[in-house]
């Protein structure tokens, strides 16, 4: 499906809607496949080097995508390839949340990637800059790097193999590589941690073999609240009023107003494992699976959780989707990339599909979660949709449904994210 290329306007330049959601493939992580160091020659120092940076008229967003053997950085407006960074293996990308940096999951831990665009305040105005992207030498050590969560003013890394939680003030990344505050969970597991507005820390509870729920501890490590009502806990998202949602095999677990609350699924096995939230919306968009024994279930319903009224609704989107299909638009609308090649726009207040926008050809989700498949990433008012079969990325305006640009890449894209600059 080849479309005429058009230039984007301010839609891409707008600030991104801050989302927190599960980045891991459903329930498993292939830790033998994380990237190995292979530094691209000629990269600049990771700290701001004005001698190698060009000042811009305004912030310049960039898109970053992985492929088998490297990372491509693209201009978010034209999709022109700015940089090709070589790094072996299957690589995970995790936004730091500062509009500039990403974490790349490698064998040694989380490696800092500088996408090369940033904006600095200067009195009553700001200055924006662009430089060459760089895979830095900074690695935040952990065993089996897992989830990265940006929430409020904090960025938190979770190590599945050692249970290490590394917490940063997100703004500190502007000065280079900050030192984390380090704590650990009782037993290592495939989990996640979120720092809350009051300074407390929410993290999952489990073992290598089983996960059961979550707890919240204060800055001294004292337990504030806990719940064991979330079997198979996986995936997190934030909603309005500092509410955190965790996916369970039988519904969803909320933490709000200082306590946990379980919302049961309408089915005895109703698994929510991947979610997309918005700090400005009370609704959480999630997947929904009901076949406990399926090697790969291809669901056609998504979940909408009203965190204010503690209500879970299901929406039929008319085709299946994958764990990389969920996003949120600038007004909190749900966005789902389905295997019929369309974006389904969902009004979370009514739990209904309001628009359908064709973007790519029909596709089928591969059984192995590390394999490339069409992927959705929303930044500001536009959606980016990759098609690895065609080696393309498309930009779609979420208000009009117009495909505004399309570009063929030198490699088949896999993971997809971006920075606002």
mmCIF file of C-alpha atoms in Angstrom:
data_model
loop_
_atom_site.group_PDB
_atom_site.id
_atom_site.type_symbol
_atom_site.label_atom_id
_atom_site.label_comp_id
_atom_site.label_asym_id
_atom_site.label_seq_id
_atom_site.Cartn_x
_atom_site.Cartn_y
_atom_site.Cartn_z
ATOM 1 C CA UNK A 1 0.000 0.000 0.000
ATOM 2 C CA UNK A 2 2.032 2.976 -1.275
ATOM 3 C CA UNK A 3 0.716 6.454 -0.652
ATOM 4 C CA UNK A 4 1.768 9.923 -1.723
ATOM 5 C CA UNK A 5 4.211 11.520 0.701
ATOM 6 C CA UNK A 6 3.248 14.811 2.311
ATOM 7 C CA UNK A 7 5.095 16.940 4.839
ATOM 8 C CA UNK A 8 3.811 17.133 8.368
ATOM 9 C CA UNK A 9 3.147 20.347 10.207
ATOM 10 C CA UNK A 10 2.920 21.073 13.871
ATOM 11 C CA UNK A 11 1.236 17.754 14.698
ATOM 12 C CA UNK A 12 4.536 15.950 15.122
ATOM 13 C CA UNK A 13 6.246 18.877 16.813
ATOM 14 C CA UNK A 14 3.608 18.926 19.559
ATOM 15 C CA UNK A 15 4.647 17.465 22.876
ATOM 16 C CA UNK A 16 4.039 13.760 23.232
ATOM 17 C CA UNK A 17 1.285 12.413 25.414
ATOM 18 C CA UNK A 18 3.088 10.761 28.287
ATOM 19 C CA UNK A 19 2.194 7.094 28.411
ATOM 20 C CA UNK A 20 3.186 4.315 30.717
ATOM 21 C CA UNK A 21 2.459 0.777 29.682
ATOM 22 C CA UNK A 22 3.823 -2.655 29.394
ATOM 23 C CA UNK A 23 6.707 -2.866 26.974
ATOM 24 C CA UNK A 24 7.457 -6.541 27.369
ATOM 25 C CA UNK A 25 6.049 -9.136 25.047
ATOM 26 C CA UNK A 26 3.079 -10.590 26.894
ATOM 27 C CA UNK A 27 4.604 -12.669 29.683
ATOM 28 C CA UNK A 28 8.044 -13.831 28.615
ATOM 29 C CA UNK A 29 11.425 -12.278 27.934
ATOM 30 C CA UNK A 30 14.136 -14.026 25.935
ATOM 31 C CA UNK A 31 17.111 -12.906 27.981
ATOM 32 C CA UNK A 32 19.611 -14.682 25.739
ATOM 33 C CA UNK A 33 18.563 -12.382 22.910
ATOM 34 C CA UNK A 34 19.337 -8.994 24.462
ATOM 35 C CA UNK A 35 21.871 -6.883 22.603
ATOM 36 C CA UNK A 36 25.630 -7.106 22.785
ATOM 37 C CA UNK A 37 27.881 -4.054 22.584
ATOM 38 C CA UNK A 38 29.076 -3.008 19.168
ATOM 39 C CA UNK A 39 29.735 0.730 19.280
ATOM 40 C CA UNK A 40 29.231 2.824 16.176
ATOM 41 C CA UNK A 41 32.477 4.637 15.369
ATOM 42 C CA UNK A 42 32.674 8.399 15.453
ATOM 43 C CA UNK A 43 29.960 9.079 18.029
ATOM 44 C CA UNK A 44 30.202 12.296 20.020
ATOM 45 C CA UNK A 45 30.542 12.481 23.796
ATOM 46 C CA UNK A 46 27.283 11.697 25.595
ATOM 47 C CA UNK A 47 27.218 15.088 27.306
ATOM 48 C CA UNK A 48 26.004 18.166 25.451
ATOM 49 C CA UNK A 49 28.732 19.302 23.090
ATOM 50 C CA UNK A 50 27.631 22.593 21.541
ATOM 51 C CA UNK A 51 30.550 22.317 19.103
ATOM 52 C CA UNK A 52 28.819 19.340 17.500
ATOM 53 C CA UNK A 53 25.203 20.400 18.009
ATOM 54 C CA UNK A 54 23.098 22.535 15.693
ATOM 55 C CA UNK A 55 20.672 25.002 17.225
ATOM 56 C CA UNK A 56 17.132 24.697 15.868
ATOM 57 C CA UNK A 57 14.148 27.000 15.558
ATOM 58 C CA UNK A 58 12.174 24.631 17.787
ATOM 59 C CA UNK A 59 12.067 21.117 19.199
ATOM 60 C CA UNK A 60 12.774 18.403 16.620
ATOM 61 C CA UNK A 61 11.191 15.036 17.438
ATOM 62 C CA UNK A 62 12.827 11.820 16.308
ATOM 63 C CA UNK A 63 11.625 8.246 15.891
ATOM 64 C CA UNK A 64 13.786 5.292 16.923
ATOM 65 C CA UNK A 65 13.283 1.728 15.731
ATOM 66 C CA UNK A 66 15.258 -1.479 16.125
ATOM 67 C CA UNK A 67 16.086 -4.061 13.506
ATOM 68 C CA UNK A 68 17.975 -7.349 13.637
ATOM 69 C CA UNK A 69 21.450 -5.995 14.315
ATOM 70 C CA UNK A 70 20.944 -2.335 15.010
ATOM 71 C CA UNK A 71 18.966 0.802 15.809
ATOM 72 C CA UNK A 72 17.703 3.336 13.276
ATOM 73 C CA UNK A 73 17.025 6.950 14.241
ATOM 74 C CA UNK A 74 14.610 8.783 11.953
ATOM 75 C CA UNK A 75 13.401 12.335 11.486
ATOM 76 C CA UNK A 76 9.876 12.263 12.950
ATOM 77 C CA UNK A 77 8.518 14.492 10.187
ATOM 78 C CA UNK A 78 10.134 13.154 7.010
ATOM 79 C CA UNK A 79 11.112 9.647 8.238
ATOM 80 C CA UNK A 80 14.576 10.245 6.781
ATOM 81 C CA UNK A 81 17.223 7.985 8.331
ATOM 82 C CA UNK A 82 19.488 10.147 10.497
ATOM 83 C CA UNK A 83 21.646 7.398 11.973
ATOM 84 C CA UNK A 84 22.197 3.642 11.856
ATOM 85 C CA UNK A 85 23.726 2.321 15.091
ATOM 86 C CA UNK A 86 25.014 -1.254 14.968
ATOM 87 C CA UNK A 87 24.285 -3.483 17.979
ATOM 88 C CA UNK A 88 23.953 -7.259 17.813
ATOM 89 C CA UNK A 89 20.911 -9.248 18.806
ATOM 90 C CA UNK A 90 17.296 -8.523 19.635
ATOM 91 C CA UNK A 91 17.108 -5.128 21.369
ATOM 92 C CA UNK A 92 14.414 -3.577 23.551
ATOM 93 C CA UNK A 93 13.830 0.189 23.525
ATOM 94 C CA UNK A 94 12.530 2.032 26.591
ATOM 95 C CA UNK A 95 12.016 5.827 26.713
ATOM 96 C CA UNK A 96 13.646 7.516 29.702
ATOM 97 C CA UNK A 97 10.926 10.185 29.648
ATOM 98 C CA UNK A 98 13.125 13.273 29.220
ATOM 99 C CA UNK A 99 12.358 13.704 25.516
ATOM 100 C CA UNK A 100 15.925 12.758 24.552
ATOM 101 C CA UNK A 101 17.213 9.451 25.925
ATOM 102 C CA UNK A 102 16.235 5.784 25.678
ATOM 103 C CA UNK A 103 17.327 2.681 27.558
ATOM 104 C CA UNK A 104 18.451 -0.258 25.430
ATOM 105 C CA UNK A 105 18.214 -3.655 27.132
ATOM 106 C CA UNK A 106 21.605 -5.372 26.748
ATOM 107 C CA UNK A 107 23.204 -8.383 28.418
ATOM 108 C CA UNK A 108 24.821 -6.233 31.125
ATOM 109 C CA UNK A 109 21.725 -4.179 31.957
ATOM 110 C CA UNK A 110 20.222 -0.982 30.601
ATOM 111 C CA UNK A 111 22.444 0.925 28.160
ATOM 112 C CA UNK A 112 21.783 4.622 27.629
ATOM 113 C CA UNK A 113 21.006 5.748 24.073
ATOM 114 C CA UNK A 114 21.111 9.461 23.247
ATOM 115 C CA UNK A 115 18.704 10.242 20.396
ATOM 116 C CA UNK A 116 20.526 13.547 19.904
ATOM 117 C CA UNK A 117 17.770 16.149 20.306
ATOM 118 C CA UNK A 118 16.981 18.274 23.353
ATOM 119 C CA UNK A 119 15.601 21.606 24.530
ATOM 120 C CA UNK A 120 17.006 23.745 27.335
ATOM 121 C CA UNK A 121 15.230 26.563 29.228
ATOM 122 C CA UNK A 122 16.802 30.005 29.024
ATOM 123 C CA UNK A 123 14.937 32.597 31.045
ATOM 124 C CA UNK A 124 11.570 33.247 29.441
ATOM 125 C CA UNK A 125 12.315 31.079 26.393
ATOM 126 C CA UNK A 126 14.056 27.885 25.361
ATOM 127 C CA UNK A 127 16.794 26.751 22.969
ATOM 128 C CA UNK A 128 16.546 23.510 21.007
ATOM 129 C CA UNK A 129 19.461 21.510 19.616
ATOM 130 C CA UNK A 130 20.181 18.516 17.394
ATOM 131 C CA UNK A 131 23.280 16.338 17.243
ATOM 132 C CA UNK A 132 24.226 12.873 16.067
ATOM 133 C CA UNK A 133 22.476 10.036 17.923
ATOM 134 C CA UNK A 134 24.777 7.921 20.056
ATOM 135 C CA UNK A 135 24.770 4.602 21.861
ATOM 136 C CA UNK A 136 26.688 5.717 24.935
ATOM 137 C CA UNK A 137 29.036 3.662 27.091
ATOM 138 C CA UNK A 138 26.820 4.196 30.147
ATOM 139 C CA UNK A 139 25.243 0.959 31.388
ATOM 140 C CA UNK A 140 23.064 0.690 34.483
ATOM 141 C CA UNK A 141 23.984 -2.815 35.611
ATOM 142 C CA UNK A 142 21.326 -5.387 36.386
ATOM 143 C CA UNK A 143 20.600 -9.041 35.692
ATOM 144 C CA UNK A 144 17.966 -9.637 33.018
ATOM 145 C CA UNK A 145 16.818 -6.055 32.347
ATOM 146 C CA UNK A 146 13.022 -5.802 32.369
ATOM 147 C CA UNK A 147 10.587 -2.908 32.473
ATOM 148 C CA UNK A 148 11.326 0.822 32.411
ATOM 149 C CA UNK A 149 8.581 3.085 33.760
ATOM 150 C CA UNK A 150 8.278 6.869 33.462
ATOM 151 C CA UNK A 151 5.721 8.318 35.837
ATOM 152 C CA UNK A 152 5.477 11.852 37.112
ATOM 153 C CA UNK A 153 9.033 13.141 37.562
ATOM 154 C CA UNK A 154 10.705 9.744 38.041
ATOM 155 C CA UNK A 155 12.147 6.998 35.851
ATOM 156 C CA UNK A 156 12.415 3.501 37.329
ATOM 157 C CA UNK A 157 14.334 0.465 35.990
ATOM 158 C CA UNK A 158 13.473 -3.073 37.100
ATOM 159 C CA UNK A 159 15.898 -5.995 36.882
ATOM 160 C CA UNK A 160 14.092 -9.321 36.606
ATOM 161 C CA UNK A 161 17.124 -11.449 37.468
ATOM 162 C CA UNK A 162 18.232 -9.682 40.658
ATOM 163 C CA UNK A 163 15.110 -7.747 41.695
ATOM 164 C CA UNK A 164 17.070 -4.496 41.556
ATOM 165 C CA UNK A 165 15.037 -1.287 41.357
ATOM 166 C CA UNK A 166 16.962 1.746 40.084
ATOM 167 C CA UNK A 167 15.205 5.094 40.495
ATOM 168 C CA UNK A 168 16.117 8.433 38.900
ATOM 169 C CA UNK A 169 14.788 11.968 38.828
ATOM 170 C CA UNK A 170 14.069 12.117 35.102
ATOM 171 C CA UNK A 171 15.338 15.686 34.716
ATOM 172 C CA UNK A 172 18.785 14.597 35.934
ATOM 173 C CA UNK A 173 19.460 12.884 32.599
ATOM 174 C CA UNK A 174 19.941 16.364 31.115
ATOM 175 C CA UNK A 175 23.280 16.515 32.952
ATOM 176 C CA UNK A 176 24.553 13.215 31.567
ATOM 177 C CA UNK A 177 24.338 9.888 33.369
ATOM 178 C CA UNK A 178 22.805 10.321 36.842
ATOM 179 C CA UNK A 179 23.392 7.918 39.723
ATOM 180 C CA UNK A 180 20.314 5.890 40.672
ATOM 181 C CA UNK A 181 18.805 5.272 44.059
ATOM 182 C CA UNK A 182 18.935 1.472 44.369
ATOM 183 C CA UNK A 183 16.588 -0.831 46.276
ATOM 184 C CA UNK A 184 15.621 -4.485 45.819
ATOM 185 C CA UNK A 185 12.467 -6.573 46.011
ATOM 186 C CA UNK A 186 12.327 -9.607 48.309
ATOM 187 C CA UNK A 187 12.624 -12.145 45.479
ATOM 188 C CA UNK A 188 13.608 -11.574 41.839
ATOM 189 C CA UNK A 189 10.832 -12.049 39.264
ATOM 190 C CA UNK A 190 9.554 -10.648 35.974
ATOM 191 C CA UNK A 191 8.113 -7.512 37.500
ATOM 192 C CA UNK A 192 7.790 -3.763 37.489
ATOM 193 C CA UNK A 193 8.107 -0.787 39.836
ATOM 194 C CA UNK A 194 6.552 2.698 39.791
ATOM 195 C CA UNK A 195 7.476 5.720 41.913
ATOM 196 C CA UNK A 196 4.357 7.575 43.059
ATOM 197 C CA UNK A 197 3.822 11.297 43.528
ATOM 198 C CA UNK A 198 4.138 11.081 47.324
ATOM 199 C CA UNK A 199 7.571 9.449 47.029
ATOM 200 C CA UNK A 200 6.414 5.915 47.819
ATOM 201 C CA UNK A 201 7.257 2.974 45.556
ATOM 202 C CA UNK A 202 4.816 0.444 44.123
ATOM 203 C CA UNK A 203 6.321 -2.827 42.942
ATOM 204 C CA UNK A 204 5.110 -6.277 42.011
ATOM 205 C CA UNK A 205 5.529 -9.315 44.257
ATOM 206 C CA UNK A 206 6.487 -12.781 43.077
ATOM 207 C CA UNK A 207 9.166 -15.378 42.459
ATOM 208 C CA UNK A 208 10.873 -16.738 39.397
ATOM 209 C CA UNK A 209 7.997 -19.229 39.025
ATOM 210 C CA UNK A 210 4.927 -17.301 40.177
ATOM 211 C CA UNK A 211 3.686 -13.735 40.556
ATOM 212 C CA UNK A 212 0.865 -12.928 42.921
ATOM 213 C CA UNK A 213 0.334 -9.207 43.439
ATOM 214 C CA UNK A 214 1.982 -5.978 44.531
ATOM 215 C CA UNK A 215 2.913 -3.808 47.476
ATOM 216 C CA UNK A 216 3.656 -0.155 48.175
ATOM 217 C CA UNK A 217 6.492 0.936 50.473
ATOM 218 C CA UNK A 218 7.509 4.370 51.719
ATOM 219 C CA UNK A 219 10.968 5.920 51.361
ATOM 220 C CA UNK A 220 12.213 3.984 54.407
ATOM 221 C CA UNK A 221 10.995 0.661 53.027
ATOM 222 C CA UNK A 222 8.012 0.393 55.359
ATOM 223 C CA UNK A 223 5.009 -1.332 53.781
ATOM 224 C CA UNK A 224 1.989 0.933 53.247
ATOM 225 C CA UNK A 225 -0.326 -1.404 51.355
ATOM 226 C CA UNK A 226 -0.264 -4.813 49.701
ATOM 227 C CA UNK A 227 -2.449 -7.188 47.707
ATOM 228 C CA UNK A 228 -2.140 -10.829 46.670
ATOM 229 C CA UNK A 229 -5.258 -10.698 44.492
ATOM 230 C CA UNK A 230 -3.466 -10.380 41.159
ATOM 231 C CA UNK A 231 -2.334 -13.796 39.878
ATOM 232 C CA UNK A 232 0.180 -13.576 37.045
ATOM 233 C CA UNK A 233 0.568 -9.817 37.562
ATOM 234 C CA UNK A 234 2.044 -8.270 34.426
ATOM 235 C CA UNK A 235 2.078 -4.827 32.885
ATOM 236 C CA UNK A 236 1.338 -1.451 34.403
ATOM 237 C CA UNK A 237 -0.217 1.836 33.367
ATOM 238 C CA UNK A 238 -0.901 5.155 35.057
ATOM 239 C CA UNK A 239 -4.184 7.028 35.016
ATOM 240 C CA UNK A 240 -5.364 10.400 36.255
ATOM 241 C CA UNK A 241 -4.968 11.210 39.977
ATOM 242 C CA UNK A 242 -1.824 9.051 40.353
ATOM 243 C CA UNK A 243 -3.796 5.816 39.935
ATOM 244 C CA UNK A 244 -1.710 2.788 38.921
ATOM 245 C CA UNK A 245 -3.246 -0.222 37.173
ATOM 246 C CA UNK A 246 -1.689 -3.694 37.080
ATOM 247 C CA UNK A 247 -2.841 -6.491 34.809
ATOM 248 C CA UNK A 248 -3.934 -9.847 36.277
ATOM 249 C CA UNK A 249 -5.058 -13.208 34.920
ATOM 250 C CA UNK A 250 -8.539 -12.529 36.269
ATOM 251 C CA UNK A 251 -8.978 -8.785 35.832
ATOM 252 C CA UNK A 252 -7.098 -5.707 36.936
ATOM 253 C CA UNK A 253 -5.620 -4.410 40.189
ATOM 254 C CA UNK A 254 -5.774 -0.689 40.959
ATOM 255 C CA UNK A 255 -3.815 1.310 43.491
ATOM 256 C CA UNK A 256 -5.607 4.533 44.327
ATOM 257 C CA UNK A 257 -6.221 6.680 47.383
ATOM 258 C CA UNK A 258 -3.620 4.753 49.355
ATOM 259 C CA UNK A 259 -5.044 1.248 48.920
ATOM 260 C CA UNK A 260 -5.408 -1.594 46.425
ATOM 261 C CA UNK A 261 -8.706 -2.459 44.753
ATOM 262 C CA UNK A 262 -9.374 -5.485 42.552
ATOM 263 C CA UNK A 263 -11.705 -5.305 39.550
ATOM 264 C CA UNK A 264 -12.703 -8.786 38.422
ATOM 265 C CA UNK A 265 -12.819 -9.825 34.788
ATOM 266 C CA UNK A 266 -16.196 -10.980 33.423
ATOM 267 C CA UNK A 267 -14.595 -14.384 32.695
ATOM 268 C CA UNK A 268 -13.002 -16.772 35.211
ATOM 269 C CA UNK A 269 -9.808 -16.452 33.168
ATOM 270 C CA UNK A 270 -9.700 -12.943 31.741
ATOM 271 C CA UNK A 271 -6.071 -11.932 31.372
ATOM 272 C CA UNK A 272 -4.939 -8.334 30.995
ATOM 273 C CA UNK A 273 -1.181 -8.250 30.458
ATOM 274 C CA UNK A 274 -0.456 -5.132 28.399
ATOM 275 C CA UNK A 275 -1.908 -1.703 29.023
ATOM 276 C CA UNK A 276 -1.730 1.895 27.850
ATOM 277 C CA UNK A 277 -2.622 4.807 30.109
ATOM 278 C CA UNK A 278 -2.594 8.579 30.242
ATOM 279 C CA UNK A 279 -1.922 10.839 33.215
ATOM 280 C CA UNK A 280 -4.796 13.021 31.957
ATOM 281 C CA UNK A 281 -7.394 10.261 31.628
ATOM 282 C CA UNK A 282 -9.157 8.089 34.200
ATOM 283 C CA UNK A 283 -9.396 5.253 31.665
ATOM 284 C CA UNK A 284 -6.908 2.441 31.014
ATOM 285 C CA UNK A 285 -6.758 0.630 27.657
ATOM 286 C CA UNK A 286 -5.676 -2.998 27.890
ATOM 287 C CA UNK A 287 -5.619 -6.267 26.010
ATOM 288 C CA UNK A 288 -7.931 -9.138 27.011
ATOM 289 C CA UNK A 289 -7.386 -12.902 26.655
ATOM 290 C CA UNK A 290 -9.588 -15.798 27.792
ATOM 291 C CA UNK A 291 -7.839 -18.972 26.580
ATOM 292 C CA UNK A 292 -5.487 -20.072 29.349
ATOM 293 C CA UNK A 293 -4.066 -22.934 27.270
ATOM 294 C CA UNK A 294 -3.498 -21.149 23.967
ATOM 295 C CA UNK A 295 0.058 -21.017 22.607
ATOM 296 C CA UNK A 296 -0.914 -17.703 21.022
ATOM 297 C CA UNK A 297 -4.421 -16.370 21.462
ATOM 298 C CA UNK A 298 -5.586 -13.891 18.845
ATOM 299 C CA UNK A 299 -8.134 -11.808 20.782
ATOM 300 C CA UNK A 300 -10.580 -9.428 19.103
ATOM 301 C CA UNK A 301 -11.655 -7.622 22.267
ATOM 302 C CA UNK A 302 -9.786 -5.016 24.277
ATOM 303 C CA UNK A 303 -10.486 -3.870 27.827
ATOM 304 C CA UNK A 304 -11.360 -0.385 29.030
ATOM 305 C CA UNK A 305 -11.049 0.197 32.769
ATOM 306 C CA UNK A 306 -12.712 3.209 34.341
ATOM 307 C CA UNK A 307 -10.436 3.763 37.327
ATOM 308 C CA UNK A 308 -12.746 6.341 38.898
ATOM 309 C CA UNK A 309 -15.873 4.155 38.899
ATOM 310 C CA UNK A 310 -13.992 0.827 39.141
ATOM 311 C CA UNK A 311 -15.655 -0.590 36.053
ATOM 312 C CA UNK A 312 -14.175 -2.881 33.402
ATOM 313 C CA UNK A 313 -15.726 -2.955 29.914
ATOM 314 C CA UNK A 314 -14.869 -4.964 26.804
ATOM 315 C CA UNK A 315 -14.783 -3.560 23.273
ATOM 316 C CA UNK A 316 -14.918 -5.706 20.118
ATOM 317 C CA UNK A 317 -12.452 -4.209 17.621
ATOM 318 C CA UNK A 318 -13.391 -6.569 14.785
ATOM 319 C CA UNK A 319 -9.979 -8.150 14.264
ATOM 320 C CA UNK A 320 -7.085 -9.438 16.344
ATOM 321 C CA UNK A 321 -4.099 -7.401 17.499
ATOM 322 C CA UNK A 322 -0.758 -7.843 19.279
ATOM 323 C CA UNK A 323 0.899 -6.555 22.446
ATOM 324 C CA UNK A 324 2.458 -3.788 20.322
ATOM 325 C CA UNK A 325 -0.930 -2.573 19.093
ATOM 326 C CA UNK A 326 -2.099 -0.334 21.948
ATOM 327 C CA UNK A 327 -1.753 3.450 22.233
ATOM 328 C CA UNK A 328 -3.463 6.605 23.429
ATOM 329 C CA UNK A 329 -4.274 9.706 21.420
ATOM 330 C CA UNK A 330 -3.837 13.344 22.479
ATOM 331 C CA UNK A 331 -7.320 13.510 23.999
ATOM 332 C CA UNK A 332 -7.037 10.160 25.777
ATOM 333 C CA UNK A 333 -8.774 8.177 23.044
ATOM 334 C CA UNK A 334 -7.774 4.550 22.680
ATOM 335 C CA UNK A 335 -5.847 3.595 19.543
ATOM 336 C CA UNK A 336 -5.537 -0.049 18.470
ATOM 337 C CA UNK A 337 -3.689 -1.394 15.427
ATOM 338 C CA UNK A 338 -5.565 -4.492 14.276
ATOM 339 C CA UNK A 339 -4.554 -7.277 11.882
ATOM 340 C CA UNK A 340 -6.900 -5.994 9.181
ATOM 341 C CA UNK A 341 -4.389 -3.163 8.754
ATOM 342 C CA UNK A 342 -6.539 -0.495 10.369
ATOM 343 C CA UNK A 343 -6.306 1.800 13.348
ATOM 344 C CA UNK A 344 -9.411 1.555 15.507
ATOM 345 C CA UNK A 345 -10.151 4.698 17.516
ATOM 346 C CA UNK A 346 -12.005 4.071 20.788
ATOM 347 C CA UNK A 347 -13.955 6.495 22.933
ATOM 348 C CA UNK A 348 -13.140 5.176 26.420
ATOM 349 C CA UNK A 349 -16.091 6.958 28.031
ATOM 350 C CA UNK A 350 -18.566 4.957 25.917
ATOM 351 C CA UNK A 351 -16.298 1.925 25.381
ATOM 352 C CA UNK A 352 -16.996 1.975 21.645
ATOM 353 C CA UNK A 353 -15.104 2.192 18.362
ATOM 354 C CA UNK A 354 -15.731 5.601 16.807
ATOM 355 C CA UNK A 355 -13.399 5.575 13.782
ATOM 356 C CA UNK A 356 -11.519 3.096 11.582
ATOM 357 C CA UNK A 357 -8.519 4.291 9.571
ATOM 358 C CA UNK A 358 -6.817 2.022 6.992
ATOM 359 C CA UNK A 359 -3.023 2.219 7.194
ATOM 360 C CA UNK A 360 -1.305 -0.991 6.005
ATOM 361 C CA UNK A 361 -2.202 -4.336 4.453
ATOM 362 C CA UNK A 362 -3.599 -7.229 6.477
ATOM 363 C CA UNK A 363 -1.069 -9.035 8.659
ATOM 364 C CA UNK A 364 -0.775 -11.933 11.084
ATOM 365 C CA UNK A 365 0.913 -11.901 14.473
ATOM 366 C CA UNK A 366 3.918 -14.271 14.640
ATOM 367 C CA UNK A 367 3.953 -16.886 17.382
ATOM 368 C CA UNK A 368 7.380 -15.855 18.722
ATOM 369 C CA UNK A 369 6.978 -12.499 20.444
ATOM 370 C CA UNK A 370 10.486 -11.321 19.509
ATOM 371 C CA UNK A 371 9.663 -11.554 15.803
ATOM 372 C CA UNK A 372 8.921 -8.271 14.079
ATOM 373 C CA UNK A 373 5.276 -7.446 13.509
ATOM 374 C CA UNK A 374 3.396 -4.217 12.646
ATOM 375 C CA UNK A 375 3.765 -1.898 15.608
ATOM 376 C CA UNK A 376 1.995 1.252 16.802
ATOM 377 C CA UNK A 377 3.623 4.262 18.464
ATOM 378 C CA UNK A 378 1.694 7.467 19.216
ATOM 379 C CA UNK A 379 3.461 10.791 19.692
ATOM 380 C CA UNK A 380 1.474 13.979 20.001
ATOM 381 C CA UNK A 381 -1.334 14.098 17.449
ATOM 382 C CA UNK A 382 0.013 11.457 15.082
ATOM 383 C CA UNK A 383 0.434 7.689 15.012
ATOM 384 C CA UNK A 384 3.460 5.877 13.612
ATOM 385 C CA UNK A 385 2.774 2.413 12.201
ATOM 386 C CA UNK A 386 5.508 0.070 11.045
ATOM 387 C CA UNK A 387 5.182 -2.728 8.498
ATOM 388 C CA UNK A 388 8.243 -5.006 8.706
ATOM 389 C CA UNK A 389 7.106 -7.126 5.767
ATOM 390 C CA UNK A 390 7.330 -4.065 3.509
ATOM 391 C CA UNK A 391 10.131 -2.390 5.537
ATOM 392 C CA UNK A 392 7.980 0.725 5.835
ATOM 393 C CA UNK A 393 6.829 3.224 8.445
ATOM 394 C CA UNK A 394 3.678 5.303 8.032
ATOM 395 C CA UNK A 395 2.579 8.503 9.754
ATOM 396 C CA UNK A 396 -1.152 8.976 10.275
ATOM 397 C CA UNK A 397 -2.992 12.042 11.562
ATOM 398 C CA UNK A 398 -5.239 10.840 14.376
ATOM 399 C CA UNK A 399 -7.879 13.510 13.841
ATOM 400 C CA UNK A 400 -8.400 13.126 10.097
ATOM 401 C CA UNK A 401 -7.147 9.583 9.500
ATOM 402 C CA UNK A 402 -4.914 10.834 6.679
ATOM 403 C CA UNK A 403 -1.685 8.959 6.025
ATOM 404 C CA UNK A 404 0.628 11.948 5.938
ATOM 405 C CA UNK A 405 3.925 10.283 5.087
ATOM 406 C CA UNK A 406 5.420 6.889 4.347
ATOM 407 C CA UNK A 407 8.999 5.757 3.916
ATOM 408 C CA UNK A 408 10.809 2.535 3.051
ATOM 409 C CA UNK A 409 13.653 1.732 5.452
ATOM 410 C CA UNK A 410 16.922 -0.131 4.789
ATOM 411 C CA UNK A 411 15.938 -2.773 7.374
ATOM 412 C CA UNK A 412 12.717 -4.361 8.615
ATOM 413 C CA UNK A 413 11.659 -2.375 11.723
ATOM 414 C CA UNK A 414 10.840 -4.174 14.964
ATOM 415 C CA UNK A 415 10.487 -2.139 18.176
ATOM 416 C CA UNK A 416 9.273 1.423 17.668
ATOM 417 C CA UNK A 417 9.357 4.487 19.895
ATOM 418 C CA UNK A 418 10.405 8.127 19.813
ATOM 419 C CA UNK A 419 11.542 11.280 21.598
ATOM 420 C CA UNK A 420 10.034 14.770 21.507
ATOM 421 C CA UNK A 421 13.311 16.693 21.515
#
